mmCIF file of C-alpha atoms in Angstrom:
data_model
loop_
_atom_site.group_PDB
_atom_site.id
_atom_site.type_symbol
_atom_site.label_atom_id
_atom_site.label_comp_id
_atom_site.label_asym_id
_atom_site.label_seq_id
_atom_site.Cartn_x
_atom_site.Cartn_y
_atom_site.Cartn_z
ATOM 1 C CA UNK N 1 -0.852 6.313 -33.469
ATOM 2 C CA UNK N 2 0.756 3.743 -31.738
ATOM 3 C CA UNK N 3 3.601 3.662 -34.338
ATOM 4 C CA UNK N 4 3.952 7.030 -33.938
ATOM 5 C CA UNK N 5 4.589 6.813 -29.900
ATOM 6 C CA UNK N 6 6.681 4.059 -30.408
ATOM 7 C CA UNK N 7 9.037 5.619 -32.669
ATOM 8 C CA UNK N 8 8.991 9.171 -30.684
ATOM 9 C CA UNK N 9 8.271 8.546 -27.007
ATOM 10 C CA UNK N 10 9.858 11.505 -26.856
ATOM 11 C CA UNK N 11 7.808 13.714 -29.538
ATOM 12 C CA UNK N 12 5.825 16.899 -29.433
ATOM 13 C CA UNK N 13 2.821 15.276 -28.982
ATOM 14 C CA UNK N 14 3.139 11.171 -27.865
ATOM 15 C CA UNK N 15 0.164 12.382 -25.035
ATOM 16 C CA UNK N 16 -2.139 13.375 -27.387
ATOM 17 C CA UNK N 17 -1.623 10.110 -29.839
ATOM 18 C CA UNK N 18 -2.119 8.293 -26.404
ATOM 19 C CA UNK N 19 -5.429 9.750 -26.025
ATOM 20 C CA UNK N 20 -6.577 9.914 -29.257
ATOM 21 C CA UNK N 21 -5.700 5.792 -29.234
ATOM 22 C CA UNK N 22 -7.953 5.382 -25.837
ATOM 23 C CA UNK N 23 -11.115 7.376 -27.725
ATOM 24 C CA UNK N 24 -10.968 5.258 -30.389
ATOM 25 C CA UNK N 25 -11.038 1.895 -28.113
ATOM 26 C CA UNK N 26 -13.111 3.423 -26.147
ATOM 27 C CA UNK N 27 -15.726 4.983 -28.734
ATOM 28 C CA UNK N 28 -15.547 3.166 -31.802
ATOM 29 C CA UNK N 29 -13.986 -0.310 -30.917
ATOM 30 C CA UNK N 30 -15.815 -0.578 -27.665
ATOM 31 C CA UNK N 31 -12.816 -1.877 -26.027
ATOM 32 C CA UNK N 32 -13.170 -0.096 -22.583
ATOM 33 C CA UNK N 33 -9.925 -2.029 -21.231
ATOM 34 C CA UNK N 34 -7.751 -1.115 -23.855
ATOM 35 C CA UNK N 35 -9.068 2.415 -23.901
ATOM 36 C CA UNK N 36 -8.531 1.867 -20.270
ATOM 37 C CA UNK N 37 -4.730 0.797 -20.530
ATOM 38 C CA UNK N 38 -3.928 4.102 -22.694
ATOM 39 C CA UNK N 39 -5.816 6.437 -20.301
ATOM 40 C CA UNK N 40 -3.518 4.567 -17.505
ATOM 41 C CA UNK N 41 -0.205 5.577 -19.971
ATOM 42 C CA UNK N 42 -1.307 8.939 -19.997
ATOM 43 C CA UNK N 43 -1.682 9.535 -16.443
ATOM 44 C CA UNK N 44 1.689 7.806 -15.332
ATOM 45 C CA UNK N 45 3.636 9.278 -18.299
ATOM 46 C CA UNK N 46 2.510 12.435 -19.207
ATOM 47 C CA UNK N 47 1.519 14.143 -15.324
ATOM 48 C CA UNK N 48 1.161 17.539 -16.807
ATOM 49 C CA UNK N 49 -0.277 16.672 -20.181
ATOM 50 C CA UNK N 50 -3.197 18.801 -21.419
ATOM 51 C CA UNK N 51 -4.727 15.394 -21.524
ATOM 52 C CA UNK N 52 -4.474 13.807 -18.191
ATOM 53 C CA UNK N 53 -7.585 15.542 -16.542
ATOM 54 C CA UNK N 54 -9.909 14.158 -18.678
ATOM 55 C CA UNK N 55 -7.731 10.599 -18.929
ATOM 56 C CA UNK N 56 -8.300 10.483 -15.121
ATOM 57 C CA UNK N 57 -11.883 11.006 -15.408
ATOM 58 C CA UNK N 58 -12.352 8.260 -18.364
ATOM 59 C CA UNK N 59 -10.126 5.644 -16.453
ATOM 60 C CA UNK N 60 -12.283 5.901 -13.120
ATOM 61 C CA UNK N 61 -15.467 5.730 -15.283
ATOM 62 C CA UNK N 62 -14.088 2.999 -16.954
ATOM 63 C CA UNK N 63 -12.386 1.330 -13.988
ATOM 64 C CA UNK N 64 -16.374 1.533 -12.165
ATOM 65 C CA UNK N 65 -17.829 -0.116 -15.050
ATOM 66 C CA UNK N 66 -15.954 -2.234 -17.123
ATOM 67 C CA UNK N 67 -13.390 -3.357 -13.973
ATOM 68 C CA UNK N 68 -10.215 -2.050 -15.379
ATOM 69 C CA UNK N 69 -7.308 -2.482 -13.530
ATOM 70 C CA UNK N 70 -7.152 -0.336 -10.638
ATOM 71 C CA UNK N 71 -4.444 2.512 -10.656
ATOM 72 C CA UNK N 72 -2.534 3.477 -7.777
ATOM 73 C CA UNK N 73 -3.154 7.137 -6.144
#
C-alpha cells in the first residue's frame, strides 16, 4: 500500500490505501502511533474522503489512549 501511495498520490484510492495501512498497523501489528499517523494523513490530505469520518474517530481514540500527536482542529 505504501508503494501505491508513493507512486500514485493522486490516484483513484490513496485514501483507501492509507486507511487500510492504518487498520493493519492498529489491529494486526499493534502499532497505534503509526496507525494514528496514517489516519492523520487521511484527515489532512483527503477531507472529502469516504474514510475521513472513521479516520477522525480512530485518530481521536488513539490520541486519548496512546498519546498520539495532537492534530489542529
